[in-house]
Coordinates of C-alpha atoms in Angstrom, one line a residue:
M275 CA 23.6 3.5 18.9
G276 CA 24.0 5.3 15.6
K277 CA 22.3 8.5 14.5
L278 CA 21.7 10.5 11.4
V279 CA 22.3 14.3 11.6
I280 CA 20.3 16.3 9.0
D281 CA 20.5 20.0 8.3
G282 CA 17.3 20.8 6.6
G283 CA 16.2 23.2 3.9
E284 CA 18.1 21.9 0.9
R285 CA 16.3 20.9 -2.3
I286 CA 16.7 17.2 -3.1
S287 CA 17.4 17.1 -6.8
G288 CA 19.4 14.7 -8.9
E289 CA 19.4 11.1 -10.0
I290 CA 19.1 7.9 -7.9
C291 CA 19.5 4.3 -9.1
V292 CA 17.0 2.4 -7.0
Q293 CA 18.3 -0.5 -4.9
G294 CA 17.0 -4.1 -5.1
A295 CA 13.8 -4.8 -3.1
K296 CA 14.1 -5.9 0.5
N297 CA 10.7 -7.6 0.5
A298 CA 11.6 -9.6 -2.7
V299 CA 15.2 -10.6 -1.8
L300 CA 14.4 -12.1 1.6
P301 CA 12.0 -14.9 0.4
I302 CA 14.2 -15.5 -2.6
L303 CA 17.2 -16.1 -0.4
A304 CA 15.1 -18.4 1.7
A305 CA 14.1 -20.3 -1.5
T306 CA 17.8 -21.0 -2.3
V307 CA 17.8 -23.7 0.4
M308 CA 15.5 -25.9 -1.7
A309 CA 18.1 -26.3 -4.5
D310 CA 21.1 -28.5 -3.7
G311 CA 23.6 -26.3 -5.5
I312 CA 25.0 -22.8 -6.0
S313 CA 22.6 -19.9 -6.6
V314 CA 23.7 -16.4 -7.6
I315 CA 21.4 -13.5 -6.6
Q316 CA 22.1 -10.2 -8.2
N317 CA 21.0 -6.6 -7.3
C318 CA 20.9 -7.7 -3.7
P319 CA 20.8 -4.6 -1.5
K320 CA 23.2 -4.1 1.5
L321 CA 20.7 -4.1 4.3
R322 CA 20.6 -5.3 7.9
D323 CA 17.8 -7.6 7.1
V324 CA 19.7 -9.2 4.2
D325 CA 22.7 -9.6 6.5
K326 CA 20.5 -11.4 9.1
T327 CA 19.0 -13.6 6.3
T328 CA 22.5 -14.6 5.1
L329 CA 23.4 -15.4 8.7
V330 CA 20.4 -17.7 8.9
L331 CA 21.6 -19.5 5.7
E332 CA 25.1 -19.9 7.2
R333 CA 23.6 -21.2 10.5
L334 CA 21.7 -23.8 8.4
G335 CA 25.1 -24.9 6.9
S336 CA 25.1 -23.0 3.6
K337 CA 28.1 -21.0 2.4
V338 CA 27.3 -17.4 1.5
V339 CA 29.6 -15.0 -0.3
R340 CA 28.8 -11.3 -1.1
D341 CA 30.7 -9.5 -3.8
G342 CA 29.2 -6.0 -4.1
N343 CA 25.5 -6.4 -4.8
T344 CA 25.9 -10.1 -5.9
V345 CA 25.3 -12.8 -3.3
T346 CA 26.3 -16.4 -4.0
V347 CA 24.6 -19.1 -1.9
D348 CA 26.0 -22.7 -1.8
T349 CA 23.5 -25.0 -0.1
R350 CA 25.2 -28.3 -1.0
D351 CA 26.4 -28.9 2.6
M352 CA 23.3 -27.6 4.4
Y353 CA 22.9 -29.8 7.5
D354 CA 20.5 -28.0 9.9
C355 CA 16.8 -27.4 10.0
E356 CA 16.6 -25.1 13.0
I357 CA 16.7 -21.3 13.1
C358 CA 18.0 -20.0 16.5
E359 CA 15.9 -17.8 18.7
D360 CA 18.1 -14.7 18.5
L361 CA 17.8 -14.4 14.7
M362 CA 14.0 -15.0 14.8
R363 CA 13.6 -12.3 17.4
E364 CA 15.5 -9.7 15.4
M365 CA 13.7 -10.3 12.1
R366 CA 10.1 -11.4 11.8
S367 CA 10.5 -12.1 8.1
S368 CA 12.7 -15.1 8.9
I369 CA 9.5 -17.0 9.3
I370 CA 9.6 -17.3 5.5
F371 CA 12.3 -20.0 5.9
L372 CA 9.7 -22.3 7.4
G373 CA 8.2 -23.4 4.1
A374 CA 11.5 -23.7 2.4
I375 CA 13.2 -25.8 5.2
I376 CA 10.2 -28.1 5.4
S377 CA 10.3 -28.6 1.7
R378 CA 13.9 -29.6 1.8
C379 CA 14.2 -31.4 5.2
K380 CA 10.7 -32.4 5.9
K381 CA 11.1 -30.8 9.3
A382 CA 11.8 -27.4 10.8
V383 CA 12.2 -25.7 14.2
V384 CA 11.8 -22.0 14.6
S385 CA 11.0 -19.7 17.5
M386 CA 8.2 -17.1 17.4
P387 CA 9.4 -14.2 15.2
G388 CA 10.2 -10.7 16.2
G389 CA 10.9 -7.6 14.0
C390 CA 9.6 -4.0 14.0
P391 CA 7.0 -3.3 16.7
I392 CA 4.3 -2.1 14.4
G393 CA 1.5 -4.4 15.8
L394 CA 0.3 -8.0 15.6
R395 CA 1.4 -10.0 12.5
P396 CA 0.0 -13.4 13.5
I397 CA 1.4 -16.4 11.7
D398 CA -1.7 -18.5 12.2
L399 CA -2.4 -18.3 8.4
H400 CA 1.0 -19.8 7.7
L401 CA 0.6 -22.7 10.2
K402 CA -3.0 -23.4 9.1
A403 CA -2.0 -23.7 5.5
L404 CA 1.0 -26.0 6.3
R405 CA -1.2 -28.2 8.4
Q406 CA -3.5 -28.6 5.3
M407 CA -0.4 -29.7 3.4
G408 CA 0.3 -32.5 5.8
V409 CA 2.7 -30.8 8.3
E410 CA 2.4 -31.8 11.9
I411 CA 3.0 -28.7 14.0
R412 CA 3.6 -28.4 17.7
E413 CA 4.1 -25.1 19.6
E414 CA 6.2 -25.7 22.7
H415 CA 7.9 -23.1 25.0
G416 CA 8.0 -20.4 22.3
Y417 CA 9.1 -22.7 19.5
I418 CA 7.3 -24.0 16.5
K419 CA 8.3 -27.6 15.6
C420 CA 7.2 -28.9 12.3
Y421 CA 7.4 -32.4 10.8
A422 CA 6.1 -33.9 7.6
S423 CA 6.7 -37.4 6.1
K424 CA 5.6 -35.8 2.8
L425 CA 4.0 -32.6 1.7
T426 CA 0.7 -32.9 -0.2
G427 CA -0.9 -30.2 -2.4
G428 CA -4.5 -29.0 -1.8
N429 CA -6.9 -26.1 -2.0
I430 CA -5.9 -23.4 0.4
H431 CA -8.0 -20.3 1.1
L432 CA -6.4 -17.4 2.9
D433 CA -8.8 -15.4 5.2
F434 CA -6.5 -12.3 4.5
P435 CA -4.2 -11.9 1.5
S436 CA -1.1 -12.2 3.6
V437 CA 2.2 -11.7 1.8
G438 CA 4.2 -13.9 4.1
A439 CA 1.6 -16.7 4.2
T440 CA 1.3 -16.7 0.4
E441 CA 5.1 -16.9 0.1
N442 CA 5.4 -19.7 2.7
I443 CA 2.7 -21.8 0.9
M444 CA 4.4 -21.3 -2.4
L445 CA 7.8 -22.4 -1.0
A446 CA 6.3 -25.5 0.6
A447 CA 4.2 -26.4 -2.4
V448 CA 6.7 -26.3 -5.2
C449 CA 8.0 -29.8 -4.4
A450 CA 4.8 -31.2 -2.8
D451 CA 2.9 -34.1 -4.2
G452 CA 0.1 -32.9 -6.5
T453 CA -1.3 -29.4 -7.2
T454 CA -1.7 -26.6 -4.7
T455 CA -4.2 -23.7 -5.3
I456 CA -4.0 -20.6 -3.1
S457 CA -7.2 -18.5 -3.3
N458 CA -7.3 -14.9 -1.9
A459 CA -3.5 -14.9 -2.4
A460 CA -1.4 -11.7 -2.0
R461 CA -0.9 -10.0 -5.3
E462 CA 2.2 -7.8 -4.5
P463 CA 4.9 -7.5 -7.1
E464 CA 7.3 -9.2 -4.7
I465 CA 5.1 -12.3 -4.9
V466 CA 5.5 -12.1 -8.7
D467 CA 9.3 -11.9 -8.3
L468 CA 9.4 -15.0 -6.0
G469 CA 7.2 -16.9 -8.5
N470 CA 9.6 -15.9 -11.4
F471 CA 12.6 -17.1 -9.3
L472 CA 10.9 -20.4 -8.5
N473 CA 9.9 -21.0 -12.1
K474 CA 13.5 -20.3 -13.2
M475 CA 14.5 -23.0 -10.7
G476 CA 12.2 -25.5 -12.4
A477 CA 9.0 -25.0 -10.4
R478 CA 5.6 -24.8 -12.0
V479 CA 3.9 -21.7 -10.6
S480 CA 1.2 -19.8 -12.4
G481 CA -1.2 -17.0 -11.5
V482 CA 1.2 -14.8 -9.5
G483 CA 0.0 -11.3 -9.5
T484 CA -3.6 -12.5 -9.3
S485 CA -5.7 -13.6 -6.3
V486 CA -5.5 -17.3 -7.4
I487 CA -2.0 -19.0 -7.6
T488 CA -1.6 -22.5 -8.8
I489 CA 1.5 -24.6 -8.0
E490 CA 2.1 -28.0 -9.6
G491 CA 4.6 -29.9 -7.5
V492 CA 7.9 -31.0 -9.1
K493 CA 10.5 -33.6 -7.9
K494 CA 13.4 -31.2 -7.6
L495 CA 14.7 -27.7 -8.2
Q496 CA 17.9 -26.5 -9.7
S497 CA 20.1 -23.6 -8.5
V498 CA 20.1 -20.5 -10.8
E499 CA 21.2 -17.0 -11.3
Y500 CA 18.6 -14.3 -10.7
T501 CA 18.3 -10.5 -10.5
I502 CA 16.1 -8.9 -7.8
M503 CA 13.4 -6.4 -8.8
P504 CA 13.7 -2.7 -7.7
D505 CA 12.4 -1.6 -4.4
R506 CA 9.1 0.3 -4.9
I507 CA 8.9 1.5 -1.3
V508 CA 12.4 2.9 -1.4
A509 CA 11.7 4.5 -4.7
A510 CA 8.6 6.2 -3.3
T511 CA 10.5 7.3 -0.2
Y512 CA 13.1 9.1 -2.4
L513 CA 10.2 10.7 -4.4
A514 CA 8.8 11.9 -1.1
A515 CA 12.2 13.3 0.0
S516 CA 12.4 15.3 -3.2
A517 CA 8.7 16.4 -3.2
I518 CA 8.8 17.8 0.4
T519 CA 11.8 20.0 -0.5
G520 CA 10.4 21.2 -3.8
G521 CA 13.1 19.4 -5.7
E522 CA 13.4 17.6 -9.1
I523 CA 14.5 14.0 -9.2
C524 CA 15.0 11.2 -11.6
L525 CA 14.8 7.5 -10.5
T526 CA 16.4 4.9 -12.6
K527 CA 16.1 1.1 -12.6
V528 CA 12.6 1.4 -11.2
N529 CA 9.3 -0.1 -12.3
P530 CA 6.5 2.5 -12.3
Q531 CA 3.9 -0.1 -13.0
D532 CA 4.4 -1.5 -9.5
M533 CA 3.8 2.0 -7.9
G534 CA 0.4 3.0 -9.2
A535 CA -1.3 3.9 -5.9
M536 CA 1.7 5.8 -4.6
L537 CA 2.2 7.8 -7.8
H538 CA -1.5 8.7 -7.9
V539 CA -1.2 10.2 -4.4
L540 CA 1.9 12.2 -5.4
S541 CA 0.1 13.5 -8.5
E542 CA -2.9 14.5 -6.3
M543 CA -0.5 16.5 -4.1
G544 CA 0.6 18.5 -7.1
V545 CA 3.9 16.9 -8.3
R546 CA 4.5 16.5 -12.0
L547 CA 5.5 12.9 -12.9
R548 CA 6.9 11.4 -16.1
C549 CA 7.0 7.7 -16.1
E550 CA 8.9 5.6 -18.6
K551 CA 9.7 1.9 -18.7
D552 CA 12.3 1.9 -16.0
R553 CA 12.5 5.5 -15.1
I554 CA 10.5 8.1 -13.1
T555 CA 11.1 11.9 -13.3
Q556 CA 9.4 14.1 -10.8
L557 CA 9.2 17.9 -10.5
A558 CA 7.6 19.1 -7.2
P559 CA 5.8 22.5 -6.6
K560 CA 7.0 25.0 -4.0
R561 CA 4.3 23.7 -1.7
L562 CA 2.3 20.4 -1.9
K563 CA -1.4 20.1 -1.7
S564 CA -3.1 18.0 1.0
I565 CA -4.5 14.5 0.3
H566 CA -8.2 14.1 1.0
T567 CA -8.0 10.5 2.4
V568 CA -5.4 7.8 2.1
R569 CA -6.4 4.2 3.1
T570 CA -3.7 1.6 3.3
M571 CA -4.8 -1.6 1.6
P572 CA -3.2 -4.8 0.2
Y573 CA -1.8 -4.4 -3.3
P574 CA -2.8 -2.9 -5.7
G575 CA -4.0 -0.5 -3.0
F576 CA -1.9 2.1 -1.1
P577 CA 0.9 0.2 0.7
T578 CA 1.1 0.4 4.5
D579 CA 4.9 0.6 4.1
I580 CA 4.8 4.1 2.6
Q581 CA 2.0 5.5 4.8
S582 CA 4.4 7.1 7.3
P583 CA 6.8 8.8 4.8
F584 CA 3.8 10.2 3.0
M585 CA 2.4 11.5 6.3
S586 CA 5.5 13.7 6.5
L587 CA 4.5 15.1 3.1
A588 CA 1.0 15.9 4.4
A589 CA 2.5 17.5 7.5
M590 CA 3.8 20.4 5.3
A591 CA 1.1 20.4 2.6
K592 CA -1.6 23.1 2.2
G593 CA -4.8 21.8 3.8
T594 CA -5.9 18.8 5.8
S595 CA -5.2 15.1 5.0
V596 CA -6.6 11.9 6.6
F597 CA -4.8 8.6 6.8
I598 CA -6.6 5.4 7.7
E599 CA -4.3 2.5 8.5
N600 CA -6.1 -0.8 7.7
I601 CA -3.1 -3.3 7.9
F602 CA -1.2 -2.7 11.2
E603 CA -2.8 -1.3 14.3
N604 CA 0.4 0.2 15.7
R605 CA 1.8 2.0 12.7
F606 CA 1.5 5.6 13.9
Q607 CA 4.6 5.5 16.2
H608 CA 6.2 8.2 14.1
V609 CA 3.4 10.7 14.9
D610 CA 4.8 11.8 18.3
E611 CA 8.2 12.4 16.8
L612 CA 6.8 14.4 13.9
T613 CA 4.8 16.4 16.5
R614 CA 8.1 17.2 18.2
M615 CA 9.2 18.8 14.9
G616 CA 6.0 21.0 14.8
A617 CA 3.6 18.8 12.9
D618 CA -0.1 19.1 13.7
I619 CA -1.4 15.5 13.8
K620 CA -4.3 14.0 15.8
V621 CA -4.7 10.2 16.0
E622 CA -7.9 8.4 16.9
G623 CA -7.7 4.6 16.7
R624 CA -6.5 3.7 13.2
S625 CA -7.1 7.2 11.8
A626 CA -4.8 10.2 11.7
V627 CA -5.8 13.7 10.8
V628 CA -2.9 15.8 9.5
R629 CA -3.3 19.6 9.3
G630 CA -0.5 21.0 7.2
V631 CA 1.8 23.6 8.7
N632 CA 4.0 26.2 7.0
S633 CA 7.2 24.8 8.4
L634 CA 8.8 22.1 10.6
E635 CA 11.7 22.6 13.0
G636 CA 14.7 20.3 13.6
A637 CA 14.6 18.3 16.8
N638 CA 16.1 15.2 18.5
V639 CA 13.8 12.3 17.4
V640 CA 13.8 8.5 17.6
A641 CA 13.1 6.0 14.8
R642 CA 11.1 3.2 16.5
E643 CA 10.6 1.1 13.3
L644 CA 11.8 1.0 9.7
R645 CA 9.2 3.1 7.8
G646 CA 8.6 5.5 10.7
G647 CA 12.4 6.2 10.6
A648 CA 12.1 6.9 6.9
A649 CA 9.3 9.4 7.6
L650 CA 11.6 11.2 10.1
V651 CA 14.3 11.5 7.4
V652 CA 11.8 12.9 4.9
A653 CA 10.5 15.5 7.4
A654 CA 14.0 16.4 8.5
L655 CA 15.1 17.3 5.0
A656 CA 12.5 20.1 4.9
A657 CA 12.7 21.2 8.5
S658 CA 14.6 24.4 9.5
G659 CA 17.7 23.8 11.6
T660 CA 19.2 20.4 12.5
T661 CA 17.5 17.1 13.2
V662 CA 19.2 14.3 15.0
I663 CA 17.6 10.9 14.4
T664 CA 18.6 7.9 16.6
G665 CA 17.4 4.3 16.1
T666 CA 19.1 4.2 12.7
E667 CA 19.4 0.4 13.0
F668 CA 15.7 0.3 12.0
I669 CA 16.3 2.5 8.9
D670 CA 19.2 0.4 7.9
R671 CA 17.0 -2.7 7.8
G672 CA 15.4 -1.4 4.6
Y673 CA 17.5 1.5 3.1
E674 CA 20.9 0.9 1.7
N675 CA 23.3 3.7 2.6
I676 CA 20.5 6.2 2.7
E677 CA 22.8 9.1 3.6
K678 CA 24.9 8.7 0.5
Y679 CA 21.9 8.6 -1.9
L680 CA 20.5 11.7 -0.4
S681 CA 23.7 13.6 0.0
D682 CA 24.4 13.0 -3.7
C683 CA 21.2 14.8 -4.4
G684 CA 22.0 17.8 -2.3
A685 CA 21.0 16.8 1.3
K686 CA 23.2 17.9 4.2
I687 CA 23.1 14.5 6.0
R688 CA 25.7 12.5 7.8
R689 CA 26.2 9.7 10.3
G690 CA 26.8 10.8 13.8

């Protein structure tokens, strides 16, 4: 098992070019199976989740070639419609292939998904919507078996604005007969990126970024070249890494418009921000101020994915902060590890009360999921002494070469 070794106390200052977005590239790679041709995906980050997604594509019969941050997918010889159990267990987001495979093959077989253990992420919304579109679904021995003689558009209302369900419906609907309307759709920027990709392929998708998405079915899609949007969660994590150390950092190839809630909280904590079209410059104070209350919400609210790294900021801020987790019921797994480093955090249900301390101390800690691992990295950068973080396979699911980006900005961080 890999580990990160961090000697804390160094100011994180410099410039970082933000990687492509994990949560955008995965559904876009899945969407390539719907075009019988060669698609070229640029700004594709080097992540464990991307590697697993390309492996799914290869198991389906596609040819995948990576050259730097460009991934080429040739789906002309795709022959399979089943995703094996081992891949589904490793990466919950592989469920996004369901809509795409059904769209192309009119059948699909997948096992129940796995992924980070951050709580229940039921796929009943996905399956309910697909049934409305004419898909026959059987759940047998841990597998989901889907069949459809044809896909038919309709009016689909989501009980919760699920990102994954919205994406799966979009993928299934682009080549369905008639028009599909998704109400209470997810509004995340990654949904917009998927919609832009599909439209470039020849789909007719409108309303992305709003709560009502309309998809007019087309006969076929064409393969295209496309550039993935920047990762707003990674961008906010590097802002947090610099802020907790009193540093000054500039992020390039980033979209500040996608990060409103996160930037607002950073501003409340006392950092000075300058936002341009594709650049964010941040200057942090010697000590951050506490946040009154942070509630995780669907976009455009505060993202659950950045809750844990920002809790590390609050752990060393002046005053008391409250975090309320409204998305996942088990997303405080980082708290025990932060407490080992000297943080003062009390959890009750879905609420965490964080009383800022003057300093944290290095310790041996374990990353138990992706964003909690990022929180430990952020805390370790400001802690006195050395922190050893195991469970780096979780961090590598969403952060490309995190030690290089941070060391280039002054961190003393290395792989163990």
